[in-house]
Coordinates of N, CA and C and ligand atoms in Angstrom, one line a residue:
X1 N 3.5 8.8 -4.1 CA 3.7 7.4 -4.1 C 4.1 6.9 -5.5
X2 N 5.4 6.4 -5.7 CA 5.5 6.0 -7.2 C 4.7 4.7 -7.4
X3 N 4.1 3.8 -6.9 CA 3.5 2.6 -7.5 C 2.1 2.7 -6.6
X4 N 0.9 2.3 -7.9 CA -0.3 2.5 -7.1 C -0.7 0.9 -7.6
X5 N -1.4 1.0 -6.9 CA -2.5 -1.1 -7.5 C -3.4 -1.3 -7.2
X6 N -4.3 -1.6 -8.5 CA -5.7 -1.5 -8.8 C -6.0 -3.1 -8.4
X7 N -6.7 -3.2 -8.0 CA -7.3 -4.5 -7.8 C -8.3 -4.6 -6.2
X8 N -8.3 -6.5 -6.2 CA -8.9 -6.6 -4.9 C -8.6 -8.0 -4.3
X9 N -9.1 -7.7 -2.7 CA -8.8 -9.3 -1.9 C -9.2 -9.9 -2.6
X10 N -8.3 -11.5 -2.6 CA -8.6 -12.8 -3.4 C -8.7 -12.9 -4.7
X11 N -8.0 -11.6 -5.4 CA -8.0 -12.0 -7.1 C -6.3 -11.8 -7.3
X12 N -5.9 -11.9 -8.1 CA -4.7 -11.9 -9.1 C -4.0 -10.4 -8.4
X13 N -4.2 -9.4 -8.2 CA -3.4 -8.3 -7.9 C -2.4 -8.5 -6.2
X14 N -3.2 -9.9 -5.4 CA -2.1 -10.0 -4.4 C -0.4 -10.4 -5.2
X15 N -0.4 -11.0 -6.3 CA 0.8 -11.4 -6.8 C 1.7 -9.8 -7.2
X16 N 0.6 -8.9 -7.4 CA 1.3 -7.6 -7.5 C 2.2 -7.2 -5.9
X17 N 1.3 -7.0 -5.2 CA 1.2 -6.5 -4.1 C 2.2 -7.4 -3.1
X18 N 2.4 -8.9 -3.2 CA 3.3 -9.4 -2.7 C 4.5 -9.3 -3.2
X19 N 4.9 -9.4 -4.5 CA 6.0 -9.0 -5.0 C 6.4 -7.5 -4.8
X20 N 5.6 -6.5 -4.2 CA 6.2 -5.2 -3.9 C 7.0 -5.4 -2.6
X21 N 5.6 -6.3 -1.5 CA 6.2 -6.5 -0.1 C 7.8 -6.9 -0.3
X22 N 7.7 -8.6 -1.2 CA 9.1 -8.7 -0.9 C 10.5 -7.8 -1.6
X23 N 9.8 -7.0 -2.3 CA 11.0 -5.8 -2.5 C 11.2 -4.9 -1.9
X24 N 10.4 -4.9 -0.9 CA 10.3 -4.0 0.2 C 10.2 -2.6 0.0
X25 N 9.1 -2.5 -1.2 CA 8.9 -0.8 -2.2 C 7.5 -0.5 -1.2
X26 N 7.2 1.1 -1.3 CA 6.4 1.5 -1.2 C 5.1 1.6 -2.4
X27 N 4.0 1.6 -1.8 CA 3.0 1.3 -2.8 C 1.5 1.9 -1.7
X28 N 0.9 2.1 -3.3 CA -0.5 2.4 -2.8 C -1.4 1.4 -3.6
X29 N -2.4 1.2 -2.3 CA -3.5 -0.2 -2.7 C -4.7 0.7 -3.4
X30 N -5.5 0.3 -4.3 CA -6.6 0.5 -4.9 C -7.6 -0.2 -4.8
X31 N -8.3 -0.3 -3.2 CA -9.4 -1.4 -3.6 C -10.4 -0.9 -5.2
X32 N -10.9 -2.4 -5.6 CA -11.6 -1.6 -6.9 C -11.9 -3.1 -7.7
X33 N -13.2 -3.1 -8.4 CA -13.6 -4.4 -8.7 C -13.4 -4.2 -10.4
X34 N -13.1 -5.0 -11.1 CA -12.5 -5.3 -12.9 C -13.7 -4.6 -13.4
X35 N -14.1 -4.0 -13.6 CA -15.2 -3.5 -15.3 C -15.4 -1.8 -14.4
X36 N -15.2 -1.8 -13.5 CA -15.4 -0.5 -12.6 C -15.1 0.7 -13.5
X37 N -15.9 2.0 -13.8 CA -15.6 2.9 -14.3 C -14.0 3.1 -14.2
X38 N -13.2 3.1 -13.1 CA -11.9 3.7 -12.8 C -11.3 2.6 -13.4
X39 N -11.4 1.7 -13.3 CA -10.6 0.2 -14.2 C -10.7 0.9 -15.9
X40 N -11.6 0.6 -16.2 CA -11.8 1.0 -17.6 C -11.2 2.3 -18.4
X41 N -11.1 3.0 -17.5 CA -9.9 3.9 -18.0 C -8.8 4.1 -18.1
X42 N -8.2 3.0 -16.9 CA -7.0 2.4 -17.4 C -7.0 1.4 -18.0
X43 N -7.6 0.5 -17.9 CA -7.2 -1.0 -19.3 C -8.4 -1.2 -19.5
X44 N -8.3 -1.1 -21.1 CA -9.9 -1.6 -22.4 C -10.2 -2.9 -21.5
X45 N -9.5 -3.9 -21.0 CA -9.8 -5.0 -20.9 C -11.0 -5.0 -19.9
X46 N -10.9 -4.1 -18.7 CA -11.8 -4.0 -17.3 C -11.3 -5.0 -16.7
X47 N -9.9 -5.7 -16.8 CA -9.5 -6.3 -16.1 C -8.7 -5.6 -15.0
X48 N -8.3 -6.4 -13.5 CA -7.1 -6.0 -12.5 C -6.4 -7.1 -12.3
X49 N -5.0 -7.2 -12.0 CA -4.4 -6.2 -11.7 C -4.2 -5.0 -12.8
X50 N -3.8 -4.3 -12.0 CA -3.1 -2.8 -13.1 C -2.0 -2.2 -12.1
X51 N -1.0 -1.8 -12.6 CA 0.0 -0.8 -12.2 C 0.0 0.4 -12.7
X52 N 0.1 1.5 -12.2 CA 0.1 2.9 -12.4 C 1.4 3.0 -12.4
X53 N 2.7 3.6 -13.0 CA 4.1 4.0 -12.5 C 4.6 4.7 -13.1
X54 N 4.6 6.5 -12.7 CA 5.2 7.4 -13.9 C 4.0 7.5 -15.1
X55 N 2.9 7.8 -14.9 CA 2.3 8.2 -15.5 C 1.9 7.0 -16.9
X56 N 2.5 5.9 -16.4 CA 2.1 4.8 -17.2 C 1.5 3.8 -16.4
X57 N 0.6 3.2 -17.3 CA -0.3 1.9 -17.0 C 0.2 0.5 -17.3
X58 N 0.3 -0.4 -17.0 CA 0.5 -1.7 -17.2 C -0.2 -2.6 -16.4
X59 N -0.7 -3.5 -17.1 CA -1.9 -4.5 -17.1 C -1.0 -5.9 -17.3
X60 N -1.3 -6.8 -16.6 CA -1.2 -8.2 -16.7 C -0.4 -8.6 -15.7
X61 N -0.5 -9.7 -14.7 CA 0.0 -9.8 -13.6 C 1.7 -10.0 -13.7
X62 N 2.0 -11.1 -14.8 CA 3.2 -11.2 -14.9 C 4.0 -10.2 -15.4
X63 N 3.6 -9.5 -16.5 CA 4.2 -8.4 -16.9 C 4.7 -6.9 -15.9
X64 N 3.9 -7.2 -15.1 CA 3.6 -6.0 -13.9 C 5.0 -6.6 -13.0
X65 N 5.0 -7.3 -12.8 CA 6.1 -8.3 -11.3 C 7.6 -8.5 -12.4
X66 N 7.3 -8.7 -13.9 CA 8.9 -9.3 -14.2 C 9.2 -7.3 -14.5
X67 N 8.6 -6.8 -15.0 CA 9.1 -5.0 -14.8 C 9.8 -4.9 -12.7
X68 N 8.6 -4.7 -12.5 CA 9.3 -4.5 -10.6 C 10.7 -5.2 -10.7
X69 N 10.8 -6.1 -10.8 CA 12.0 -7.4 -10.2 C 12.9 -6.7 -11.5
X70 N 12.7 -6.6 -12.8 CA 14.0 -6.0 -13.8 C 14.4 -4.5 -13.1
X71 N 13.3 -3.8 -12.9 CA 13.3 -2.6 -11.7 C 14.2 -2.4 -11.2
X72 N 14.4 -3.2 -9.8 CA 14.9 -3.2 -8.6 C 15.5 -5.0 -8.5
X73 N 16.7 -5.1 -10.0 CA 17.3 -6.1 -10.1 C 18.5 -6.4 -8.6
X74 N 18.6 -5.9 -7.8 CA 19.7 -6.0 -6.5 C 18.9 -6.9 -5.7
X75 N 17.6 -6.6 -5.9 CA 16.9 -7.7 -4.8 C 16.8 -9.8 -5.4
X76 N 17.4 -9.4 -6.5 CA 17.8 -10.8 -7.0 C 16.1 -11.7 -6.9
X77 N 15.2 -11.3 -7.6 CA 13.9 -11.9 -7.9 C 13.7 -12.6 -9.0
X78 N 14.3 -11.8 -10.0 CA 14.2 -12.6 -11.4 C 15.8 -12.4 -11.9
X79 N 16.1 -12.5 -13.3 CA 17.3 -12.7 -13.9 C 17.6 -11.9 -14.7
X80 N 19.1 -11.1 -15.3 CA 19.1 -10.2 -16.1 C 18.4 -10.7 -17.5
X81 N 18.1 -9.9 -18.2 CA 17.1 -10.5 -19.7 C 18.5 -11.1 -20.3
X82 N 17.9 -11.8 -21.2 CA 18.9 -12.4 -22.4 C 20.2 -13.7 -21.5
X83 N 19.9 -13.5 -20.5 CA 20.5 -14.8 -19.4 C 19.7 -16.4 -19.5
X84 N 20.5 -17.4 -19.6 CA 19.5 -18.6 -19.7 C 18.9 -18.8 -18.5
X85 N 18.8 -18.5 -17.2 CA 18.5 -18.0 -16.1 C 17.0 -17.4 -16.3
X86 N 17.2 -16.6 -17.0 CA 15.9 -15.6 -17.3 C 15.4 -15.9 -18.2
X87 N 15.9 -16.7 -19.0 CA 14.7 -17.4 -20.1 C 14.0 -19.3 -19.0
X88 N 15.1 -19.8 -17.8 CA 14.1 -20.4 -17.2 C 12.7 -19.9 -16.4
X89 N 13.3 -18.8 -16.1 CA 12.0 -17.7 -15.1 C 11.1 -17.9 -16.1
X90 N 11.4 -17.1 -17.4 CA 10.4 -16.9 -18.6 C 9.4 -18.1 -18.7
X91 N 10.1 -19.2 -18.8 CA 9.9 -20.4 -19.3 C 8.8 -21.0 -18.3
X92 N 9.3 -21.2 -17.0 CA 8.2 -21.2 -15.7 C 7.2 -20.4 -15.8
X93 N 7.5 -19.0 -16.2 CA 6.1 -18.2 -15.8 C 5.2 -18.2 -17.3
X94 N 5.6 -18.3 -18.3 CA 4.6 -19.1 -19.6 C 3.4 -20.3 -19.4
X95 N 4.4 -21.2 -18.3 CA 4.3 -22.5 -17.8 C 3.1 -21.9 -17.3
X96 N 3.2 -21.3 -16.5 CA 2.2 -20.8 -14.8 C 1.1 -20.2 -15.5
X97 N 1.0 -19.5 -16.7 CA 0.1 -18.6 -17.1 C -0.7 -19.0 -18.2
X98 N 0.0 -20.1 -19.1 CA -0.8 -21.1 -20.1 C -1.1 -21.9 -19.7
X99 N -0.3 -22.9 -18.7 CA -1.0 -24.1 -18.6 C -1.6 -24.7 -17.0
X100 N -0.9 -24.1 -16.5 CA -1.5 -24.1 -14.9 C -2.8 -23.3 -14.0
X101 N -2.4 -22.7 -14.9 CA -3.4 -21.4 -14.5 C -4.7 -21.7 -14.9
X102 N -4.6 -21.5 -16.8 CA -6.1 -21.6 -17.3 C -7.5 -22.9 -16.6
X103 N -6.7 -24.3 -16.4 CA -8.3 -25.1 -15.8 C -9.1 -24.4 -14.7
X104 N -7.7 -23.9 -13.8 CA -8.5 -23.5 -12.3 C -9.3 -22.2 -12.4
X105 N -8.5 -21.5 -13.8 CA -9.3 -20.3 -13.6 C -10.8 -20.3 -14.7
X106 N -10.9 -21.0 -15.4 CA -12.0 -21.4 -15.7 C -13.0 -22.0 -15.3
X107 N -12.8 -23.1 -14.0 CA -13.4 -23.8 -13.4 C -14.1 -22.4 -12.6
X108 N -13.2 -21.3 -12.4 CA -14.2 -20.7 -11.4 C -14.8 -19.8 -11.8
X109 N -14.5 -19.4 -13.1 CA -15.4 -18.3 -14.1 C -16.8 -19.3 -14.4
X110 N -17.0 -20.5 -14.2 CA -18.3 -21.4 -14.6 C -18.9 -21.8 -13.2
X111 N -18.3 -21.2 -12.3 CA -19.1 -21.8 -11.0 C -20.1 -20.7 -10.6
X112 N -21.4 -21.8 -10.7 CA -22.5 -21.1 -10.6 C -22.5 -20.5 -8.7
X113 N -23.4 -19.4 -8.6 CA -23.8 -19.0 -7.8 C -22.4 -18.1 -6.8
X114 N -21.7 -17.5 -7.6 CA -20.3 -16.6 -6.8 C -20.7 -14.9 -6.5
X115 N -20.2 -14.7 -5.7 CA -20.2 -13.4 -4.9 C -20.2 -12.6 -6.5
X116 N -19.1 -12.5 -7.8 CA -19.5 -11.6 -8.5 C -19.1 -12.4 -9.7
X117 N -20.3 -13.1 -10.6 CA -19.8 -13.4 -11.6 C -19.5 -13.0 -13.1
X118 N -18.4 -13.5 -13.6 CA -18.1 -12.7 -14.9 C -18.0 -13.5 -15.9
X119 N -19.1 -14.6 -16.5 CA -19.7 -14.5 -17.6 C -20.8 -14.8 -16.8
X120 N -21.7 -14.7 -17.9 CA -23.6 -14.8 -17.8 C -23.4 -16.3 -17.1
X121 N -24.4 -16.1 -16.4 CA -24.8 -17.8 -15.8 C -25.8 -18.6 -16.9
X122 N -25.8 -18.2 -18.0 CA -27.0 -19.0 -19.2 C -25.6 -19.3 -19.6
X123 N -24.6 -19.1 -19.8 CA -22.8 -19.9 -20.2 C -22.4 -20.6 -19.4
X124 N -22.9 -20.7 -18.4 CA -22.2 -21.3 -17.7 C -22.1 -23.2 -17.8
X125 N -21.0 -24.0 -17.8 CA -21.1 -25.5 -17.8 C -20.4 -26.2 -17.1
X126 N -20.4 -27.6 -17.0 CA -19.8 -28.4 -15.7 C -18.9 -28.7 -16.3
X127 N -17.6 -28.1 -16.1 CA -15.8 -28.1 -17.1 C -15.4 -29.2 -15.6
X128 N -15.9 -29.3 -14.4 CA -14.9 -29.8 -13.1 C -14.4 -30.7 -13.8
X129 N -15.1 -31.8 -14.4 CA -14.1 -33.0 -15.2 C -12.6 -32.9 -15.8
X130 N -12.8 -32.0 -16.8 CA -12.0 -31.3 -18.0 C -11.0 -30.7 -16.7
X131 N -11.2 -29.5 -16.2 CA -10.8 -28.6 -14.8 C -9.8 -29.6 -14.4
X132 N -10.3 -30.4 -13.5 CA -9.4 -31.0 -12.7 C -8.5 -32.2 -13.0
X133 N -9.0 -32.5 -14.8 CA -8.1 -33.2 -15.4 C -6.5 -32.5 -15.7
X134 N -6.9 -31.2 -16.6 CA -5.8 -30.4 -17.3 C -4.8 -30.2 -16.1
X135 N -5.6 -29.6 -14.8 CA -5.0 -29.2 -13.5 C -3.8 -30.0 -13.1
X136 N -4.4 -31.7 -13.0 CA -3.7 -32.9 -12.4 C -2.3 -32.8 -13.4
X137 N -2.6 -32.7 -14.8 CA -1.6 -33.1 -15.9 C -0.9 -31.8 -15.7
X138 N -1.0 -30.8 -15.6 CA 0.0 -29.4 -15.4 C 0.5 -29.7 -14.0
X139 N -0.2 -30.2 -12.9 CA 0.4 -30.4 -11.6 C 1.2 -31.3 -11.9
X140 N 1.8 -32.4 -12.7 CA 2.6 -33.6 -12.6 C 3.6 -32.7 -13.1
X141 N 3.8 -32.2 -14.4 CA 4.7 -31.6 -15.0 C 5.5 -30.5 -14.2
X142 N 4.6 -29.5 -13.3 CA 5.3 -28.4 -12.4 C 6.1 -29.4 -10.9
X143 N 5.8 -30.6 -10.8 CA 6.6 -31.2 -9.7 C 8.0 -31.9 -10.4
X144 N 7.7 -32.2 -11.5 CA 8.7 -32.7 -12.5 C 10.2 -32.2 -12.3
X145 N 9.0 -30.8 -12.6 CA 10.3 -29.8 -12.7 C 10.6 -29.1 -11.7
X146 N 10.2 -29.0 -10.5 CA 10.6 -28.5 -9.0 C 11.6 -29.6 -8.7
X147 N 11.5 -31.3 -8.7 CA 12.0 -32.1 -8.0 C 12.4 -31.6 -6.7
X148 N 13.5 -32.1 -6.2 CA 13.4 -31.4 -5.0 C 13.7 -30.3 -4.5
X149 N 13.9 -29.3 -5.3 CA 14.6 -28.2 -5.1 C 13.4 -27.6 -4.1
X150 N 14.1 -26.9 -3.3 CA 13.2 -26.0 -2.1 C 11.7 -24.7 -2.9
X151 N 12.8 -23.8 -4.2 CA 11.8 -23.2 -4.7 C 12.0 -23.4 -6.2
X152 N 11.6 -22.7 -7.3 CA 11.0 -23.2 -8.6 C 12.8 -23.1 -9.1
X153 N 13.3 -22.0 -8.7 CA 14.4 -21.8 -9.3 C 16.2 -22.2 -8.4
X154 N 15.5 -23.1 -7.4 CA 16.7 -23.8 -7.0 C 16.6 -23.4 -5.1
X155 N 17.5 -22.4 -4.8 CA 17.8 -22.4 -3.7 C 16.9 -21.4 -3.1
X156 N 16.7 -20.0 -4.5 CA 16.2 -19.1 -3.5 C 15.1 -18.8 -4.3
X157 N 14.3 -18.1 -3.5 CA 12.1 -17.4 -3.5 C 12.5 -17.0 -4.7
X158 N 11.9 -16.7 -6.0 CA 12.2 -15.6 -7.4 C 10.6 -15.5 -7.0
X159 N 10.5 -14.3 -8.4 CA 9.2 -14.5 -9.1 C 8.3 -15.8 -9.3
X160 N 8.9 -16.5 -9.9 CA 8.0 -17.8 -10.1 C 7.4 -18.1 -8.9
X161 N 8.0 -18.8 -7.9 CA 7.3 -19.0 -6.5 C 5.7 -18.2 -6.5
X162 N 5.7 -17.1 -6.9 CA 4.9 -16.5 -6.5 C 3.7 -16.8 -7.4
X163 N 4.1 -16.7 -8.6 CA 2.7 -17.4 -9.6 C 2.4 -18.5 -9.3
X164 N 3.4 -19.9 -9.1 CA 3.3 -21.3 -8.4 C 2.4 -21.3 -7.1
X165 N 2.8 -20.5 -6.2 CA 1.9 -20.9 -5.5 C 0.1 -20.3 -5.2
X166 N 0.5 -19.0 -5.6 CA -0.7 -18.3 -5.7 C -1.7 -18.8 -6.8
X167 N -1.2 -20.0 -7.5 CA -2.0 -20.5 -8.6 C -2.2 -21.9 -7.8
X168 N -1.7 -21.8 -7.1 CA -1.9 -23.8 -6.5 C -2.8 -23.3 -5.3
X169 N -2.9 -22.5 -4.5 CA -4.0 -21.4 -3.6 C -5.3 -21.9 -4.3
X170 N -5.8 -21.2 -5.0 CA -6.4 -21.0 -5.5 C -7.2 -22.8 -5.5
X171 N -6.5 -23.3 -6.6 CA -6.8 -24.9 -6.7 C -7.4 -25.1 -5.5
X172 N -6.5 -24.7 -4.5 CA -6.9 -25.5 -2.8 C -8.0 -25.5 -2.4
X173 N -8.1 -24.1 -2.6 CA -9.4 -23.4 -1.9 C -10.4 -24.3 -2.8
X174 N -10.3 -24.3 -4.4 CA -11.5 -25.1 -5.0 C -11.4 -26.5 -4.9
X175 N -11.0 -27.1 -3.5 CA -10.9 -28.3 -3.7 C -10.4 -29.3 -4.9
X176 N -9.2 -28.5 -5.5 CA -9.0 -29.7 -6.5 C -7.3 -30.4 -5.9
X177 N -7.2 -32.2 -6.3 CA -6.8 -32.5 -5.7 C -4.8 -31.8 -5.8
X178 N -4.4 -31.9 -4.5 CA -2.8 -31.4 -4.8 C -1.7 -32.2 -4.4
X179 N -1.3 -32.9 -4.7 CA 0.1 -34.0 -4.4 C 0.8 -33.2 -3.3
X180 N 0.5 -34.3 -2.4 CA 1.7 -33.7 -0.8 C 3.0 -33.2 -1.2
X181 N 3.6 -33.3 -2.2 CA 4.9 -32.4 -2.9 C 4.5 -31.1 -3.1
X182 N 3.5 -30.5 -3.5 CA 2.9 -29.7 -4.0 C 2.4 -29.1 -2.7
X183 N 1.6 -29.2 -1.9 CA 1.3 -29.1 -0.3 C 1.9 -28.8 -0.1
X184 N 3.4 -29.5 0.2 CA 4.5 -29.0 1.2 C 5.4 -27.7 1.0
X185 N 5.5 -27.4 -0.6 CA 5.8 -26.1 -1.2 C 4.8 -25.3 -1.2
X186 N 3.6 -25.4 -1.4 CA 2.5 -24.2 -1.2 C 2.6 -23.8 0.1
X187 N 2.7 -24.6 1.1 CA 2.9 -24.6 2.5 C 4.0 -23.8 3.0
X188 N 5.5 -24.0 2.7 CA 6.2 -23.4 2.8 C 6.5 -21.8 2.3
X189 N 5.7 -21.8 0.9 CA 5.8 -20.7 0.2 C 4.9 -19.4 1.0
X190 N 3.8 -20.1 1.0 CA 2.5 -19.6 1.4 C 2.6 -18.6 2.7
X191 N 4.0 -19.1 3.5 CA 4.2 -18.7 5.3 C 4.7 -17.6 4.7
X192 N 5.4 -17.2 3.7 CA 6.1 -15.7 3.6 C 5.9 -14.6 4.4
X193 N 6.5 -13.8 5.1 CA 5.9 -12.6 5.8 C 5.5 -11.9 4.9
X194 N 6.3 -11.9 3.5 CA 5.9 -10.2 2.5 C 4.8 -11.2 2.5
X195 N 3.9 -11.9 2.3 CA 2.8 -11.8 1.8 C 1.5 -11.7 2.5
X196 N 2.0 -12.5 3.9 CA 1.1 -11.5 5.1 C 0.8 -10.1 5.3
X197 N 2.0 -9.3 5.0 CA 1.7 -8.0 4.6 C 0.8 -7.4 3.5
X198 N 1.4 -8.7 2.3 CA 0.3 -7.9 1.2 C -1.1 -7.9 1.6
X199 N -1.2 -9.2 1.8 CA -2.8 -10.1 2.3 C -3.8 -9.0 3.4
X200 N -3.0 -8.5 4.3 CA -3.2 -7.2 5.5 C -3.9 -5.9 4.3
X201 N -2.4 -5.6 3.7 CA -2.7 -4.1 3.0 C -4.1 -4.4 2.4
X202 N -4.4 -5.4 1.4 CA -5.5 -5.7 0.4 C -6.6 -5.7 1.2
X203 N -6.6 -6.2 2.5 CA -7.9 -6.6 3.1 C -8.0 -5.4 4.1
X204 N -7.6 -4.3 4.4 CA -8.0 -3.3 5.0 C -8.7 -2.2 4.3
Ligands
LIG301 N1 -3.7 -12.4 -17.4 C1 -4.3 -11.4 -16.6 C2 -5.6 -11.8 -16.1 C3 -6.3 -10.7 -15.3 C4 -7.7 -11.2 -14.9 O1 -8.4 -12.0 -15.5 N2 -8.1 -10.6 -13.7 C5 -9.4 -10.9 -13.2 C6 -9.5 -10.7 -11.6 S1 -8.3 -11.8 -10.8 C7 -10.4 -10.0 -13.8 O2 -10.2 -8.8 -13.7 N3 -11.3 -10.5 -14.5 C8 -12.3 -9.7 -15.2 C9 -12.8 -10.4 -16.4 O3 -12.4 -11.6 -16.6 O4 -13.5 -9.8 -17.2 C10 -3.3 -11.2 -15.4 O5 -2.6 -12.1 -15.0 O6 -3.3 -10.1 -14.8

C-alpha cells in the first residue's frame, strides 16, 4: 500500500483520509492515539495526523493533503504552485489553520472532563468567552469571503472545503454559535460520499 494514516475517529486525520477518498487513492488506516509509542517514532511532536509515503513521514494535516492534491494534480483539488489560484488555496488554508481553527481547538484542549485529555486538568481555564468570541470574528471574515459562491474556491470542492468544513464540524458539535450561511455550506459540504467513506474506514 503506498499511503498509510496514522490517526483516529474524530480528530484531524479524517481531513487526511477524506482527501484520499475524494482522489479516489488507495490507503491504509492506522487506528492509533497522539503520544503512542508508534506515533513517537514517527513525529517528535506525538502528534496525528501522519502520512507514511515512500519511506517518508509527513506530519501536519495541511501539508499532508496540499502534497496528495500537488500528487495527483488531474483530479483538480488544489492549484499548480506559483499560480494566483494557488496562492488563494494557500491563502484560505493559512486562514483555516491560524485563525479559524486555533479558538475551537483550544476551547477543547481546556474542556474539563474529556475521554482523553491533553493538557493537565490543573491548566485548564474557562477561554468559552475568548473561544467563541475569536470563533464568531474568523466566522464573519470566512463568509465574507465565501459570499455566495457554492465552495471556498468558486464552483468546484478543492482542498479548502475540506479544512472549512471539518473546522466548522467541530465548532458544531461544541455548540458554538454558526450563521445559517455557514450551516448551509457545512451542510452541503458535510453530505460528501468520499467522506462517508473516510468516516466508515476510520471507524471500523
Ligand atoms: N497542525 C497539526 C495539529 C495536529 C494535532 O494537534 N493533532 C491532535 C489530534 S487532532 C493531536 O495529535 N494532539 C496531540 C497534542 O496536542 O499533543 C495538524 O493540522 O495536523
Amino acid at each position: 500500500m503506498k499511503y498509510k494514516v496514522y490517526g483516529f475517529a474524530g480528530s484531524r486525520s479524517i481531513r487526511v483520509t477524506w482527501m484520499l477518498e475524494e482522489l479516489g487513492l488507495d490507503y491504509q488506516f492506522i487506528d492509533v492515539r497522539p503520544h503512542s509509542p508508534e506515533i513517537l517514532a514517527l513525529n517528535p511532536a506525538g502528534k496525528i495526523p501522519v502520512l507514511e509515503v515512500a519511506d517518508q513521514v509527513i506530519s501536519d494535516s495541511a501539508a499532508i493533503c496540499l502534497y496528495l492534491c500537488d500528487a495527483h494534480p488531474e483530479k483538480g483539488l488544489s492549484a499548480q504552485c506559483a499560480t494566483l489560484e494557488r496562492a488563494q488555496i494557500d491563502s484560505w488554508l493559512f486562514f483555516a489553520q491560524s485563525e479559524l481553527e486555533p479558538p475551537i481547538w483550544a476551547y477543547r484542549k481546556h474542556k474539563k472532563s474529556t475521554e482523553f485529555s491533553l493538557i493537565p486538568d490543573e491548566l485548564k481555564v474557562d477561554i468559552e468567552p475568548w473561544a467563541k468570541f475569536e470563533f464568531a470574528k474568523a466566522t464573519k471574515t470566512l463568509l465574507a469571503q465565501l459570499g455566495d459562491k457554492p465552495y471556498a474556491m468558486g464552483d468546484n470542492f478543492s482542498i479548502v472545503d475540506i479544512f472549512l468544513t471539518q473546522i466548522g464540524q467541530w465548532a458544531r458539535y461544541e455548540r458554538f454559535e454558526i450563521p445559517i450561511r455557514y450551516k448551509e455550506y457545512l451542510d452541503m459540504v458535510w453530505a460528501r460520499p468520499a467522506l462517508e467513506k473516510a468516516r466508515k474506514r476510520e471507524s471500523n
